[in-house]
XYZ file of C-alpha atoms in Angstrom:
383
model
C 99.768 17.531 8.767
C 104.768 18.289 7.621
C 107.005 16.374 7.211
C 109.023 15.806 10.117
C 112.832 17.013 8.324
C 110.350 20.297 7.195
C 109.335 21.071 10.540
C 111.927 22.916 12.252
C 111.494 24.840 8.289
C 108.242 26.356 8.056
C 109.677 27.176 12.191
C 112.049 29.252 9.993
C 109.449 30.979 7.529
C 107.222 32.149 11.253
C 110.470 33.618 13.272
C 111.011 35.848 10.296
C 107.551 36.645 9.644
C 107.820 37.849 12.653
C 111.445 39.858 12.797
C 109.642 41.042 9.850
C 106.004 42.336 11.459
C 107.811 43.380 13.908
C 110.528 45.750 11.661
C 108.003 47.164 9.928
C 105.815 48.277 12.632
C 109.018 49.791 14.384
C 108.587 51.697 10.633
C 105.740 52.985 11.275
C 106.837 54.174 14.161
C 109.454 56.512 13.063
C 110.124 59.846 12.152
C 111.521 62.295 10.396
C 115.167 62.621 12.297
C 117.128 61.121 9.745
C 115.362 63.503 6.810
C 113.626 60.810 4.921
C 109.814 60.594 4.753
C 107.413 59.364 7.811
C 104.630 57.377 7.205
C 101.900 59.410 8.007
C 98.377 56.985 8.426
C 96.105 56.016 11.147
C 98.485 53.560 13.375
C 95.673 50.501 12.897
C 96.498 50.961 8.723
C 100.759 50.995 9.560
C 99.706 47.655 12.051
C 97.947 45.922 8.837
C 100.502 46.848 6.670
C 102.964 45.440 8.275
C 100.568 42.039 9.313
C 100.381 41.790 5.857
C 104.267 41.722 4.316
C 106.059 40.033 6.891
C 103.001 37.290 8.442
C 102.560 35.369 4.828
C 105.895 34.821 4.915
C 105.418 31.879 7.436
C 102.846 29.753 4.178
C 105.162 30.436 1.831
C 106.424 26.853 1.871
C 102.716 26.150 1.204
C 101.620 28.765 -0.588
C 104.486 30.375 -3.261
C 102.174 32.075 -5.134
C 99.715 34.018 -3.161
C 102.302 34.420 -0.402
C 104.796 36.927 -3.375
C 101.355 38.165 -5.011
C 99.782 38.728 -1.053
C 103.617 39.871 -0.442
C 104.341 42.297 -3.739
C 100.750 44.582 -2.945
C 101.799 45.169 0.876
C 105.058 46.178 0.050
C 103.490 47.952 -3.211
C 101.060 49.634 -0.571
C 103.841 50.507 1.815
C 106.156 52.470 -1.079
C 103.214 54.566 -2.170
C 102.926 55.205 1.743
C 107.283 56.178 3.259
C 107.202 53.008 5.059
C 110.715 50.584 3.780
C 113.598 51.320 4.837
C 114.465 48.457 3.115
C 115.243 46.720 -0.080
C 111.462 44.192 -0.360
C 113.413 41.177 2.020
C 110.324 40.111 2.179
C 109.273 40.033 -1.824
C 112.748 38.544 -2.641
C 111.752 35.673 -0.209
C 108.422 34.665 -1.594
C 110.601 34.808 -4.526
C 112.857 32.644 -3.710
C 109.621 29.183 -3.333
C 108.524 30.708 -6.570
C 111.591 29.910 -7.913
C 111.952 26.581 -6.380
C 108.529 24.467 -5.951
C 107.071 26.244 -8.854
C 107.032 25.445 -12.947
C 108.569 27.548 -15.314
C 105.814 27.546 -16.778
C 104.384 29.594 -13.804
C 107.306 31.279 -11.968
C 108.285 32.587 -14.668
C 105.026 35.002 -14.736
C 105.253 35.931 -12.164
C 108.542 37.650 -11.731
C 108.243 39.471 -14.965
C 104.576 40.068 -13.361
C 106.799 41.114 -9.331
C 109.093 43.266 -10.997
C 107.302 46.257 -12.817
C 105.344 46.579 -9.757
C 107.343 46.651 -7.565
C 110.153 48.626 -9.126
C 107.942 51.440 -10.041
C 105.933 51.334 -6.881
C 109.429 52.036 -5.171
C 110.035 54.499 -7.903
C 106.622 56.299 -7.266
C 107.190 56.656 -3.166
C 110.598 58.060 -3.829
C 110.683 60.164 -6.857
C 107.259 61.699 -6.962
C 104.580 61.081 -4.391
C 107.108 62.161 -1.466
C 110.616 62.780 -3.790
C 113.888 62.547 -1.344
C 115.429 61.558 -4.233
C 116.782 62.771 -8.393
C 115.278 60.321 -10.566
C 118.507 58.880 -10.215
C 118.467 58.420 -7.295
C 114.691 56.685 -7.509
C 115.896 54.444 -10.384
C 118.950 53.415 -8.322
C 116.381 52.440 -5.647
C 114.262 50.814 -7.732
C 117.227 48.269 -9.307
C 118.134 48.043 -5.609
C 114.822 45.696 -5.257
C 115.095 44.393 -8.702
C 117.929 42.150 -7.733
C 117.222 42.003 -4.391
C 114.393 40.233 -5.593
C 115.881 38.204 -9.172
C 118.503 37.591 -7.706
C 116.384 35.429 -5.149
C 114.335 34.361 -7.991
C 117.455 33.077 -9.496
C 118.141 31.022 -6.926
C 115.111 29.322 -6.283
C 115.052 28.002 -9.983
C 119.210 27.127 -10.173
C 117.908 24.752 -7.009
C 114.864 22.915 -8.064
C 117.788 22.553 -11.875
C 120.165 21.366 -9.458
C 117.323 18.536 -6.998
C 115.690 17.751 -11.057
C 119.148 16.807 -12.026
C 119.345 15.187 -9.046
C 116.812 13.114 -9.481
C 116.455 12.238 -12.601
C 120.720 10.735 -12.208
C 119.190 9.023 -9.109
C 116.135 7.528 -11.531
C 119.499 6.260 -13.763
C 121.025 4.838 -11.378
C 118.621 2.689 -10.532
C 117.224 2.426 -13.706
C 120.811 0.547 -13.873
C 120.770 -1.123 -10.832
C 117.312 -3.143 -11.772
C 118.267 -3.572 -14.886
C 121.539 -5.118 -13.300
C 119.764 -7.198 -10.750
C 117.072 -8.445 -13.840
C 120.395 -9.720 -16.043
C 121.825 -11.329 -12.859
C 118.740 -13.027 -12.768
C 118.501 -14.002 -16.143
C 121.905 -15.986 -15.708
C 120.643 -17.641 -13.193
C 117.791 -19.348 -14.308
C 119.795 -19.868 -17.322
C 122.517 -21.205 -15.277
C 119.508 -23.698 -13.520
C 118.120 -25.007 -16.528
C 120.795 -26.239 -18.601
C 122.576 -27.149 -15.980
C 119.042 -29.199 -14.228
C 117.742 -29.716 -17.462
C 121.227 -31.063 -18.727
C 121.308 -34.057 -16.628
C 117.660 -34.836 -17.772
C 117.968 -35.121 -20.949
C 121.158 -36.977 -20.910
C 119.792 -39.341 -17.714
C 116.293 -39.561 -19.880
C 117.747 -41.444 -22.852
C 120.321 -43.727 -20.791
C 116.890 -44.511 -19.265
C 115.124 -45.189 -22.992
C 118.165 -47.334 -24.120
C 118.840 -49.237 -21.611
C 115.138 -50.075 -20.173
C 114.202 -53.751 -21.451
C 117.600 -55.364 -21.362
C 118.944 -53.446 -18.230
C 115.579 -52.658 -16.114
C 118.546 -51.614 -12.557
C 119.806 -49.100 -14.504
C 116.954 -47.695 -15.988
C 115.789 -47.386 -12.657
C 118.672 -45.500 -11.172
C 118.823 -43.194 -14.613
C 115.239 -42.552 -13.348
C 115.393 -42.416 -10.099
C 118.502 -39.892 -10.507
C 115.736 -37.738 -13.293
C 113.247 -37.607 -10.313
C 116.324 -35.521 -7.548
C 117.350 -33.774 -10.138
C 114.074 -32.405 -10.918
C 113.050 -31.673 -7.863
C 115.993 -29.594 -7.000
C 115.445 -28.091 -10.450
C 111.869 -26.697 -9.304
C 113.383 -25.643 -5.631
C 115.755 -23.514 -6.742
C 113.241 -22.381 -10.094
C 110.779 -21.178 -6.729
C 112.759 -19.795 -5.339
C 114.411 -17.294 -7.601
C 110.993 -16.073 -9.514
C 109.288 -15.896 -5.285
C 112.183 -13.413 -5.788
C 111.257 -11.638 -9.110
C 107.859 -11.528 -7.208
C 107.799 -9.948 -3.560
C 109.608 -7.967 -3.209
C 112.446 -7.841 -0.759
C 111.616 -11.528 -0.237
C 115.122 -13.237 0.821
C 117.590 -14.424 -1.391
C 118.265 -18.436 -0.459
C 121.509 -19.133 -0.019
C 124.310 -18.752 -2.338
C 126.795 -21.246 -3.725
C 129.461 -21.163 -2.952
C 132.756 -23.448 -3.125
C 131.537 -26.258 -0.602
C 129.176 -27.111 -3.093
C 131.516 -27.425 -5.929
C 131.571 -31.170 -4.296
C 127.577 -31.710 -4.455
C 128.117 -30.529 -8.474
C 130.622 -33.320 -8.800
C 128.228 -35.958 -7.239
C 125.805 -34.304 -9.620
C 128.012 -34.337 -13.367
C 128.879 -38.404 -11.808
C 125.203 -38.954 -11.299
C 125.050 -38.239 -15.305
C 128.033 -39.853 -17.043
C 130.560 -38.158 -16.192
C 133.475 -39.106 -13.805
C 134.739 -35.527 -12.426
C 138.680 -35.045 -10.364
C 138.430 -31.792 -8.514
C 141.487 -30.252 -6.561
C 140.600 -26.956 -4.806
C 143.823 -25.190 -3.805
C 144.333 -21.252 -1.633
C 140.501 -20.791 -2.305
C 140.589 -19.492 1.740
C 139.053 -16.284 1.701
C 137.649 -15.815 -1.415
C 133.946 -12.719 -1.105
C 131.167 -14.311 -1.257
C 131.141 -12.843 -5.508
C 134.049 -14.451 -6.830
C 132.905 -17.727 -5.198
C 129.516 -18.152 -6.705
C 131.810 -16.520 -10.063
C 133.431 -19.337 -10.585
C 131.130 -22.065 -9.295
C 129.199 -20.488 -12.030
C 131.656 -21.491 -13.697
C 132.040 -25.075 -13.009
C 128.539 -26.062 -13.069
C 128.667 -23.983 -17.589
C 131.699 -26.090 -17.993
C 130.441 -29.715 -16.189
C 127.188 -28.973 -18.108
C 127.957 -28.789 -21.028
C 130.523 -31.630 -20.834
C 127.339 -33.771 -19.718
C 125.275 -32.438 -22.527
C 128.185 -32.818 -25.762
C 130.573 -35.769 -24.549
C 129.483 -37.611 -21.890
C 130.161 -40.457 -20.894
C 133.934 -39.552 -20.158
C 136.606 -37.329 -17.470
C 136.267 -34.756 -17.156
C 139.144 -32.582 -14.832
C 138.595 -29.763 -12.263
C 141.207 -27.492 -11.038
C 140.453 -25.057 -9.050
C 142.959 -22.443 -7.831
C 143.969 -19.202 -5.970
C 147.521 -17.120 -4.935
C 149.179 -13.398 -4.568
C 148.877 -13.432 -8.231
C 146.046 -14.278 -9.844
C 142.784 -17.321 -9.957
C 143.147 -20.733 -11.978
C 140.492 -22.323 -12.832
C 140.735 -25.229 -15.565
C 138.175 -27.682 -16.818
C 139.472 -30.313 -19.426
C 137.148 -33.110 -20.614
C 139.029 -36.558 -22.856
C 135.189 -35.873 -24.905
C 133.152 -39.327 -25.912
C 134.182 -42.835 -24.513
C 135.358 -44.558 -28.174
C 131.681 -46.227 -28.735
C 129.763 -43.632 -27.072
C 128.746 -40.917 -29.475
C 128.052 -38.692 -27.608
C 124.484 -36.584 -28.743
C 125.698 -33.699 -29.837
C 129.488 -33.604 -31.793
C 129.125 -29.113 -31.344
C 129.976 -26.731 -29.035
C 127.307 -24.502 -28.151
C 127.354 -20.689 -28.647
C 124.977 -19.610 -27.029
C 124.344 -18.646 -22.996
C 126.521 -21.532 -21.702
C 129.307 -20.406 -23.426
C 129.462 -16.679 -23.465
C 127.498 -16.667 -19.993
C 130.809 -17.744 -18.854
C 133.292 -15.289 -20.649
C 131.076 -12.359 -19.078
C 131.356 -13.726 -15.558
C 134.932 -13.528 -15.911
C 135.025 -10.039 -18.137
C 133.311 -8.581 -14.858
C 135.873 -9.501 -12.987
C 138.411 -7.920 -15.367
C 140.115 -11.313 -16.141
C 140.544 -14.076 -18.585
C 138.322 -16.262 -20.753
C 139.530 -19.683 -22.888
C 137.816 -22.511 -24.436
C 138.618 -24.634 -27.258
C 138.839 -29.159 -28.156
C 142.204 -30.543 -27.163
C 145.293 -30.590 -29.470
C 144.488 -35.003 -27.773
C 140.657 -34.855 -27.600
C 138.136 -33.437 -25.581
C 137.348 -29.939 -24.466
C 139.478 -27.774 -22.368
C 137.782 -24.253 -21.164
C 140.205 -21.616 -18.495
C 139.159 -18.950 -17.021
C 141.679 -16.393 -15.100
C 140.579 -14.245 -12.281
C 142.296 -11.325 -10.709
C 143.984 -11.938 -8.025
C 141.934 -10.374 -3.927
C 144.267 -8.799 -2.446
C 144.435 -12.681 -0.108
């Protein structure tokens, strides 16, 4: 069954095929009033040749090579019988589809066979069998036929090449979009795993340290571990479900309204968070997600390397820029962190990449008065 988008093309080919057939039926009935040689064979043969020239064009999109061969044979016969009064227009239509639809390994040999057969038949009809032209005139007519058929084939071949290049460009764009989506999901997975596992590790350490001396605090720590584990599993299932199922709906994208929940999670892990958010109304969803993830990663690093401590998170936006500052005071006296070395892995790198993606700046490092600071500046969105 033909695709709906091509039905009008098949209908157009049918109309052209019928017009060509009618034209050659008319050529078979011409008289010698114009001084040109005329067809003098039986009527049935003239009609048969006319049908063989025109009707195959109706199916040229389905069988390009077969149609070109049939039309070429009919036109060559017509030239030897003094029928044509046009430069092989039907062969040009067939050659165009061969150049367009057939690969070069088939279309080039087909053209190489078609041109000498067509030009030879025209020359024989014009200058040998019923001479009406001298050899120069016959060569000129043959050259016109060559131009029609060769030009049509070249046009089809060029269109084929452009469509192939457009297809390659589209595949490259699709692959690039897929790579970007994979990178986005990898970042999401990293953020989910590192943040939640850091909270779990800290609370597990607290529970193990105070299990005998303070069972109540140990039970509270285990409660936090339980809640955080469930939250992490839910987010992991959602994200992995997107990877497994094509077109699976994404859950709500974290926005700045969830910074309070993020601060509460950090509080449970031993970080006393002060949160200030100002002027962020109307920020784009992607920008809000970037800010959320930067704050989440910075708090995760604070939990991992400085808890228990105090941390100030400030997010401000104006007409010029968006400012994100996260400053912690370092470990409290008498509470050495589990790891004094700052991470050099995906945490800081992820924050930097998110900032660079928006054309912003990123700075992170120890504070002179103690602790660690992360400072991100993003261009304003023209609010």
